[in-house]
GROMACS .gro file of C-alpha atoms in nm:
model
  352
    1UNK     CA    1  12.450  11.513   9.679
    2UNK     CA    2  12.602  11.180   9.625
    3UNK     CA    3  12.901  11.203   9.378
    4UNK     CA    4  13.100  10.939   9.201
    5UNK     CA    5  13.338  10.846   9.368
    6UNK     CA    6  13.158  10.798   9.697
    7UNK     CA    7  13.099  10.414   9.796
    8UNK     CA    8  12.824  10.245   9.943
    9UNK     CA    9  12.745  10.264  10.339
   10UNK     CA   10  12.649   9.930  10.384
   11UNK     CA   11  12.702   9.623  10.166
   12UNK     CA   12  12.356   9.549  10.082
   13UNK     CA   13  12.326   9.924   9.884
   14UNK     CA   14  12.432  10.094   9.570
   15UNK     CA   15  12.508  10.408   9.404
   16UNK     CA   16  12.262  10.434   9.133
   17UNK     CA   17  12.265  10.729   8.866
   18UNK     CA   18  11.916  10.952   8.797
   19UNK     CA   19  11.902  10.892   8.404
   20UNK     CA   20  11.593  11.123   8.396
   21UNK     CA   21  11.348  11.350   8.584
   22UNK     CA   22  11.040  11.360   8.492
   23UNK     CA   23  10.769  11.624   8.595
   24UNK     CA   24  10.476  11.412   8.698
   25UNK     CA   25  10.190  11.661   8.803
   26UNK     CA   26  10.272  12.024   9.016
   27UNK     CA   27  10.374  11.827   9.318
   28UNK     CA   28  10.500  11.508   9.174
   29UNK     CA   29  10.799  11.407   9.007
   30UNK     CA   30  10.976  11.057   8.871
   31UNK     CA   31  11.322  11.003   8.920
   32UNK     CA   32  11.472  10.735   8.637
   33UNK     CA   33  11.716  10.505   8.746
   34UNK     CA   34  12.033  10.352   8.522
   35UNK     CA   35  12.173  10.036   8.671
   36UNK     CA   36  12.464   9.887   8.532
   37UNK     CA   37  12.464   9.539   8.382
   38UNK     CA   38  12.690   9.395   8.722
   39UNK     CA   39  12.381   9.492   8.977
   40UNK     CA   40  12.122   9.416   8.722
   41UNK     CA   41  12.024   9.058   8.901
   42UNK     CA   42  12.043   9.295   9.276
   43UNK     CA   43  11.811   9.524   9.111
   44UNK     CA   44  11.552   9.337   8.955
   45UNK     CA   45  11.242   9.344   9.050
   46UNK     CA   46  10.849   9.261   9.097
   47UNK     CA   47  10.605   9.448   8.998
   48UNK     CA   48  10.428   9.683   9.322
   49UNK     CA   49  10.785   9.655   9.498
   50UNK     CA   50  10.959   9.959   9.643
   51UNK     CA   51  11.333  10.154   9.646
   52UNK     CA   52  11.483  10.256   9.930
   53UNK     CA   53  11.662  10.609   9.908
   54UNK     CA   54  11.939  10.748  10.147
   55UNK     CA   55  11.887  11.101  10.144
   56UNK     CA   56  12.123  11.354  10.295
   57UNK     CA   57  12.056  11.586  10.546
   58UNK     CA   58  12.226  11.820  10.752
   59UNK     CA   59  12.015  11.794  11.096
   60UNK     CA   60  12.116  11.368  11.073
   61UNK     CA   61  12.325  11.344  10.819
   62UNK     CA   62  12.098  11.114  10.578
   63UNK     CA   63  11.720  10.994  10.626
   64UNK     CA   64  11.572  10.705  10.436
   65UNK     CA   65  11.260  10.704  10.265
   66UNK     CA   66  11.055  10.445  10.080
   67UNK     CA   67  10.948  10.538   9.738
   68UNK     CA   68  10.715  10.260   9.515
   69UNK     CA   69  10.808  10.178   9.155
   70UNK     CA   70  10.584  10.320   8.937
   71UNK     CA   71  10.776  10.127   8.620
   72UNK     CA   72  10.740   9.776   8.496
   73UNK     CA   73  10.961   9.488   8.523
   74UNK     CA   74  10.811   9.405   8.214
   75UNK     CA   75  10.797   9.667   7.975
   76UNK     CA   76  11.023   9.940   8.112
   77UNK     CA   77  11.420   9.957   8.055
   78UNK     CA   78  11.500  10.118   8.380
   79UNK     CA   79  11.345  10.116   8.717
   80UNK     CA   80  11.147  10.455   8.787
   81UNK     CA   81  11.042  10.518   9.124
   82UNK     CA   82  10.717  10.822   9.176
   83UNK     CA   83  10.775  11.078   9.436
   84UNK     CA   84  10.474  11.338   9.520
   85UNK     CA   85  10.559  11.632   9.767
   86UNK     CA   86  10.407  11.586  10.117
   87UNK     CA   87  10.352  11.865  10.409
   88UNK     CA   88  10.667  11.920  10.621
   89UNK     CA   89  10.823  11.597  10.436
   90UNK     CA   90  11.157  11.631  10.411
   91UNK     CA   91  11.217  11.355  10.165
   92UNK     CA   92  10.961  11.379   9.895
   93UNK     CA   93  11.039  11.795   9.871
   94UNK     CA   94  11.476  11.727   9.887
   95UNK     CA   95  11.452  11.497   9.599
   96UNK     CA   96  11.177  11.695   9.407
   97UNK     CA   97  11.400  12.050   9.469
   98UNK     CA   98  11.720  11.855   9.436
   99UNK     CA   99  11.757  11.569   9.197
  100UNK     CA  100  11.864  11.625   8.839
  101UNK     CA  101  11.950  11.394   8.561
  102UNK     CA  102  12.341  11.280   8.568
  103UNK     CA  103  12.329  11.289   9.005
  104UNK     CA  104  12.356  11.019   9.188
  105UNK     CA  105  12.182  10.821   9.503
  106UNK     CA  106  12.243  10.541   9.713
  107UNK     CA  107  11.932  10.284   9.702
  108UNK     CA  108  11.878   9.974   9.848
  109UNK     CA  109  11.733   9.658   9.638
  110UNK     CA  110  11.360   9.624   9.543
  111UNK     CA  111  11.169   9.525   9.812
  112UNK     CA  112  10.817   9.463   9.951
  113UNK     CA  113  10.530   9.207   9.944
  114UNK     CA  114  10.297   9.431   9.732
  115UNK     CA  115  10.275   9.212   9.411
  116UNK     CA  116  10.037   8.955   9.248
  117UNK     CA  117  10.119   8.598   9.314
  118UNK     CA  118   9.919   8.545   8.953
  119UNK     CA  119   9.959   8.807   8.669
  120UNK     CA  120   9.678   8.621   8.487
  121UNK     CA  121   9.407   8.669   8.748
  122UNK     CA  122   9.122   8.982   8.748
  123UNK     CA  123   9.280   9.258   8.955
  124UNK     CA  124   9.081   9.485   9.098
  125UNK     CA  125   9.311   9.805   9.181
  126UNK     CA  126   9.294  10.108   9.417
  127UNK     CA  127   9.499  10.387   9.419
  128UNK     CA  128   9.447  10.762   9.646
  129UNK     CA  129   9.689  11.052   9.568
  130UNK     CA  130  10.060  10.895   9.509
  131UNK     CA  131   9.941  10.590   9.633
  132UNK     CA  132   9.890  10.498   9.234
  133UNK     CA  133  10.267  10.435   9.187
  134UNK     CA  134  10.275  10.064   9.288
  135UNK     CA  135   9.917  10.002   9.173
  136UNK     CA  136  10.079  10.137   8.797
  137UNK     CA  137  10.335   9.869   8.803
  138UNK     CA  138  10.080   9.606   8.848
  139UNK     CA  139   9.792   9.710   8.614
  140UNK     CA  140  10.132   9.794   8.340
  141UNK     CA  141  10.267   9.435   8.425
  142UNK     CA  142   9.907   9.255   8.429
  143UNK     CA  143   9.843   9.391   8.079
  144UNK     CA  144  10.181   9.319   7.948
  145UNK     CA  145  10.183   8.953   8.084
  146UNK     CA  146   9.848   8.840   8.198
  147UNK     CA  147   9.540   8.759   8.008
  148UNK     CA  148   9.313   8.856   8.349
  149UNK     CA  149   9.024   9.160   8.344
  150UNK     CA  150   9.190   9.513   8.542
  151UNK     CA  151   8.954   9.721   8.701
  152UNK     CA  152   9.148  10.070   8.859
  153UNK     CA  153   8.945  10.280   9.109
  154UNK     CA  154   9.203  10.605   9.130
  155UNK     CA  155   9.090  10.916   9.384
  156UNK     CA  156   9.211  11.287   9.371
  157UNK     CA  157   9.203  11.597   9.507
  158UNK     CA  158   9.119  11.751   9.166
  159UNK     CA  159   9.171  11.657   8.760
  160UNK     CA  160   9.526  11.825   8.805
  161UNK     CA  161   9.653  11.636   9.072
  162UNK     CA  162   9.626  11.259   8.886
  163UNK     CA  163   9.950  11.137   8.825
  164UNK     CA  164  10.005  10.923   8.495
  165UNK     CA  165   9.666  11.064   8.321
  166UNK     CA  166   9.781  11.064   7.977
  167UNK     CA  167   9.968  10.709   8.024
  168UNK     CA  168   9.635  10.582   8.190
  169UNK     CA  169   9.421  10.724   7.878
  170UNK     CA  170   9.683  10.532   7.639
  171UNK     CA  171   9.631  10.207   7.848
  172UNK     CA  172   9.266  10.189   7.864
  173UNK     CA  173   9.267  10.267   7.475
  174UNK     CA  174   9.481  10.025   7.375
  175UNK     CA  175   9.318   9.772   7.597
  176UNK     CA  176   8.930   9.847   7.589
  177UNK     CA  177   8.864   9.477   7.679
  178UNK     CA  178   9.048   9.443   7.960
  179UNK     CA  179   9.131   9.778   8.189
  180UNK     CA  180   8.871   9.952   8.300
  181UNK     CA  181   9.013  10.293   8.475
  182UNK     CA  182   8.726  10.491   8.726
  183UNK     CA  183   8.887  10.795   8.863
  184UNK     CA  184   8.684  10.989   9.163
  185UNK     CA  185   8.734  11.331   9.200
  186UNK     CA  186   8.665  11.589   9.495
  187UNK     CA  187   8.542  11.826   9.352
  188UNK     CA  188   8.275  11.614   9.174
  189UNK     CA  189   8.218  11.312   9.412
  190UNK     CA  190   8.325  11.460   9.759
  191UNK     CA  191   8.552  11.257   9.944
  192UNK     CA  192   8.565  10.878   9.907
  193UNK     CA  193   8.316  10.661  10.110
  194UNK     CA  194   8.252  10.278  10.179
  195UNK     CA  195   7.917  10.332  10.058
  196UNK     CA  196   8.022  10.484   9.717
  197UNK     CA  197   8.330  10.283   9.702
  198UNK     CA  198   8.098   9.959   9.720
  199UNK     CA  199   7.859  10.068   9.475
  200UNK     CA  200   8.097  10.112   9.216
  201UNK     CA  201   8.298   9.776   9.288
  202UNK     CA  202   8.012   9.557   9.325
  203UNK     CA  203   8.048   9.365   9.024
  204UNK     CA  204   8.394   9.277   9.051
  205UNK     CA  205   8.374   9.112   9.383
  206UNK     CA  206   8.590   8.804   9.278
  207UNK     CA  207   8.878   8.987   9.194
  208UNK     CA  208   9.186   9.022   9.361
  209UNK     CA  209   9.195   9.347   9.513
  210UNK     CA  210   9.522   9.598   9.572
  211UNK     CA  211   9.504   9.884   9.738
  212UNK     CA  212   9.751  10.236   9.835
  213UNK     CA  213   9.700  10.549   9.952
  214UNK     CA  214   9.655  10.745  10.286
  215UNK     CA  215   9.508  10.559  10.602
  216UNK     CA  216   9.169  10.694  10.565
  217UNK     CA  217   9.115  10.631  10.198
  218UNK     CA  218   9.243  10.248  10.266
  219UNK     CA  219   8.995  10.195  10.571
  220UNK     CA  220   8.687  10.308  10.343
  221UNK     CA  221   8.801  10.070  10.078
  222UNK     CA  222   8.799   9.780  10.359
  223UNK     CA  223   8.514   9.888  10.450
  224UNK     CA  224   8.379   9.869  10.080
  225UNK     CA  225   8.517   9.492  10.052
  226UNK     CA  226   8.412   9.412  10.371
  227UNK     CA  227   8.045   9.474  10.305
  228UNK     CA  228   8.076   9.283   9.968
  229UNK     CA  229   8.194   9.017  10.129
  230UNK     CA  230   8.519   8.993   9.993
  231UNK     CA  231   8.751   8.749  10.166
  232UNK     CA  232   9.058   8.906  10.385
  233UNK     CA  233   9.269   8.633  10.193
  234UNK     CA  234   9.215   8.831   9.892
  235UNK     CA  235   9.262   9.215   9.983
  236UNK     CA  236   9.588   9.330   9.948
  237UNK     CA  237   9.733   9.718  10.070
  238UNK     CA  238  10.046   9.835  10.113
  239UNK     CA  239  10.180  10.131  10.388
  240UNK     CA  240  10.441  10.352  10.434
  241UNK     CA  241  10.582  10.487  10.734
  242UNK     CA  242  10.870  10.715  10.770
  243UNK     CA  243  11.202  10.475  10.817
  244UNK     CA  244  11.326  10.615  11.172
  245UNK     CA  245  11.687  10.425  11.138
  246UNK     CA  246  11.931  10.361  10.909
  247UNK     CA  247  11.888  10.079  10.669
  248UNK     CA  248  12.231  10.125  10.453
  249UNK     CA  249  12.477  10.047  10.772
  250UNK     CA  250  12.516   9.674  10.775
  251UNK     CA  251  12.340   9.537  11.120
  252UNK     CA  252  12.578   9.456  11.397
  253UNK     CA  253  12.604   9.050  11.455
  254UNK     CA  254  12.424   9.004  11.782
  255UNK     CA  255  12.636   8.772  12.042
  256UNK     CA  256  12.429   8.473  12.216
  257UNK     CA  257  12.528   8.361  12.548
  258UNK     CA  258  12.516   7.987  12.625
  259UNK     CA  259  12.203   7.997  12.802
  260UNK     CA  260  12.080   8.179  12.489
  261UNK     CA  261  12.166   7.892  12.292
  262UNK     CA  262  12.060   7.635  12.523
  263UNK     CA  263  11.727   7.723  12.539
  264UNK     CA  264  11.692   7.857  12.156
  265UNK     CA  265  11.369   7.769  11.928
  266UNK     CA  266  11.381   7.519  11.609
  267UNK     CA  267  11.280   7.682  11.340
  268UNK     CA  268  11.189   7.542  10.986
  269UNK     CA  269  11.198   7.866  10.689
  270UNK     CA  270  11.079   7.804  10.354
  271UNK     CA  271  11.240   8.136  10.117
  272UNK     CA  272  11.292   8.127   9.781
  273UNK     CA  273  11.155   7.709   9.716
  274UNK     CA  274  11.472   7.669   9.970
  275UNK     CA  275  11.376   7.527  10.347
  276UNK     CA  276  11.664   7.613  10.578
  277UNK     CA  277  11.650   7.475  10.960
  278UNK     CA  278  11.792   7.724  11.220
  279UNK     CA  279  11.801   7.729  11.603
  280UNK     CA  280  11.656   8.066  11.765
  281UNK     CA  281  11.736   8.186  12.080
  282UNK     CA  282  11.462   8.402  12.211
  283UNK     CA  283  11.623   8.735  12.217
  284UNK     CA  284  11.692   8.757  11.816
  285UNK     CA  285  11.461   8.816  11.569
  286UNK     CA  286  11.387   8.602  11.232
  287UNK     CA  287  11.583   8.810  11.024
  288UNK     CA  288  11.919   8.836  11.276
  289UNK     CA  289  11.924   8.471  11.246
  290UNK     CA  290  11.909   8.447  10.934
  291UNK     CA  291  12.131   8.711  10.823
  292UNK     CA  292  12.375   8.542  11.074
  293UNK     CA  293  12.329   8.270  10.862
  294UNK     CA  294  12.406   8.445  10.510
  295UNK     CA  295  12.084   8.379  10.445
  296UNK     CA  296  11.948   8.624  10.207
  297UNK     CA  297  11.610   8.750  10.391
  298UNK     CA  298  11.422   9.021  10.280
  299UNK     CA  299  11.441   9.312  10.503
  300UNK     CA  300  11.493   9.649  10.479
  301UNK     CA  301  11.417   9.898  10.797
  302UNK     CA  302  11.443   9.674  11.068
  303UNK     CA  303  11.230   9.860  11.271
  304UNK     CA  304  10.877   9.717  11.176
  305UNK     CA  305  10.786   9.989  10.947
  306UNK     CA  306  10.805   9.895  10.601
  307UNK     CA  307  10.710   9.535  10.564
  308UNK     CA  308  10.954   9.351  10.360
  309UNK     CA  309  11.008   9.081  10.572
  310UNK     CA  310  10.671   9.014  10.608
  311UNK     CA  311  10.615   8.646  10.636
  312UNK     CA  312  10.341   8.371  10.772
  313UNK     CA  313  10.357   8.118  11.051
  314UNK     CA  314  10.253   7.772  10.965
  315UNK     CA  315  10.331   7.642  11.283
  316UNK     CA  316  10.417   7.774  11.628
  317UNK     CA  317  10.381   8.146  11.791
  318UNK     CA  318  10.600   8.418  11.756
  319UNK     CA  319  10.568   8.747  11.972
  320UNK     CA  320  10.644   9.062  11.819
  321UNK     CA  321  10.830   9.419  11.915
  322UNK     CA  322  10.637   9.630  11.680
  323UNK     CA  323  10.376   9.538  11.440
  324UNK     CA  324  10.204   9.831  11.456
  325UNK     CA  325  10.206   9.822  11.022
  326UNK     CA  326   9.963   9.505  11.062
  327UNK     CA  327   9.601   9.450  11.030
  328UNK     CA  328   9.459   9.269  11.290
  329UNK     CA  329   9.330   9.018  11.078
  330UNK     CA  330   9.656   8.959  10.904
  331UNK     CA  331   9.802   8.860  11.280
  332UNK     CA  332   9.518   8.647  11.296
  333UNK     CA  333   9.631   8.506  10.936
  334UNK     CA  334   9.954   8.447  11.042
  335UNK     CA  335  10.117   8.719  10.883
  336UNK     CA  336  10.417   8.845  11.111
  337UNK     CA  337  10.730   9.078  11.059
  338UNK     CA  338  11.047   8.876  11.085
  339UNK     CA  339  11.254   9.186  11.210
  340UNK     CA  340  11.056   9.195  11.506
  341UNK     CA  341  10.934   8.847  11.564
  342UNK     CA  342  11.072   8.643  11.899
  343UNK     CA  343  11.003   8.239  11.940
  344UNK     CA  344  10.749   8.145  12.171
  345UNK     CA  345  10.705   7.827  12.107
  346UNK     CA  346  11.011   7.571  12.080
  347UNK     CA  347  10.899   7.438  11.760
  348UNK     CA  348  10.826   7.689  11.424
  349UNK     CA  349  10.742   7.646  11.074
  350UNK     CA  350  10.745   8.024  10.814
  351UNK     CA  351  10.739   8.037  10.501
  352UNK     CA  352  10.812   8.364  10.299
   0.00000   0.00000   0.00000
């Protein structure tokens, strides 16, 4: 267990105290986060984003794991992050077996692509086992701030197994005019299908649609939109895969040769309303050169698996190591990860 007086491993993390746990469902548990006024700006965050926890082990000596905020920027005090027990998953059962109120964890800043570009537009939300915890911090942050219709699809196992039940009741009380919650459950409807998951969606085909939750579930709801003809532009689902690395060491400063340099890219990146112009030689990614730069890119793995520094091409062609985490129709969007993205082309234009 982290203690006080341990620092950091890297100098993009900190040591955060667990203010609360909180019993979620049998298998599922919230762990409450206090963050001191100095790291509040480090910690804020979007709604849908994620934390990244270092979590020790003896076989490694720490694993990291990804773990969605289920709070909202917008009407929660501290960040809360949902963690649900998973076969043979060392992570989820540690910090469900381990974690009490008053320990403390190293976590890396809010991160992820997950989150409305519009809090005032119609949402249409899906959510499959634990895969509700980012979808909560939109639909909480859509109702607190937007004026826009919310329409949650939610799928379980069984009645016991639905995380944030009562808060869900409360919400769709309070807000009869606006959220609309539809929960599916096994032993009622079966399994989710396309067919049934397009029957039920059908009139809200010009929302904005969000979805999480286990591979299959996620195919049968692209499925679902795909038959309604929703657009690809306007489906949005997030994935998480097991972080194989370690995310809270700073990354090494790669060294270019002078052929390297000779013969690197120009590349134009729009991040943050800022455009920055870099060279790039063709053996570092997006994200070494600008994190050579002090350019403050969001990443977080560095191994393709997570998707925070998920960005688009507007001009040019990239290559990538791993992108394994995208669609192919996002690649065919332009969508690319810039931890594993090489120039092709001498020219580039991304925007984040």
């Amino acid at each position: 267990m982290t203690t006080a007086s341990e620092l950091p491993h890297g100098s993009r993390s900190a040591v955060l105290r667990v203010a609360a746990v909180i019993a979620e469902t049998p298998d599922t548990c919230s762990l409450v986060f206090d963050v001191p006024d100095e790291l509040s700006a480090k910690f804020a965050y979007q709604p849908g984003q994620f934390l990244t926890l270092r979590i020790p082990s003896e076989l490694t000596g720490s694993v990291a794991r990804c773990y969605s905020l289920a709070s909202s920027p917008f009407t929660d005090d501290r960040p809360k992050v949902t963690v649900k027990r998973t076969v043979d998953g060392y992570g989820s059962n540690w910090l469900c077996d381990n974690v009490k109120a008053g320990d403390q964890l190293e976590v890396l800043p809010p991160s992820g692509v997950f989150t409305p570009k519009d809090l005032d537009a119609d949402l249409l939300l899906f959510g499959a086992g634990s895969g509700i915890t980012p979808v909560m911090s939109i639909l909480k942050s859509a109702l607190a701030r937007g004026n826009g219709r919310i329409v949650l699809v939610y799928a379980n196992r069984d009645a016991e197994s639905v995380i944030f039940a009562t808060e869900l009741r409360e919400l769709a009380d309070k807000n009869p005019q606006r959220l609309t919650v539809i929960h599916w459950l096994e032993p009622l409807q079966g399994l989710p299908t396309a067919d049934g998951l397009a029957t039920l969606v059908t009139p809200y085909t010009d929302f904005e649609a969000f979805m999480c939750g286990p591979k299959p579930f996620m195919d049968r709801v692209h499925d679902a939109l795909s038959r309604l003809g929703v657009p690809r532009a306007r489906t949005h689902a997030e994935i998480f895969n097991s972080l194989a690395g370690d995310p809270f060491t700073d990354a090494e400063p790669v060294e270019v040769s002078e052929q390297d340099a000779a013969e690197a890219a120009t590349v134009e990146v729009e991040l943050d309303g800022e455009v920055h112009e870099l060279k790039w030689p063709r053996k570092q990614t997006l994200v070494d050169i600008m994190l050579a730069k002090g350019i403050d890119v969001p990443y977080s793995c560095q191994e393709g698996e997570c998707g925070s520094c998920a960005c688009t091409v507007l001009e040019g062609k990239v290559e990538m190591d791993n992108s394994e985490i995208l669609d192919p129709e996002d690649i065919e969007n332009g969508y690319i990860l810039g931890c594993q993205a090489h120039p092709v082309t001498d020219r580039l234009r991304i925007q984040f």
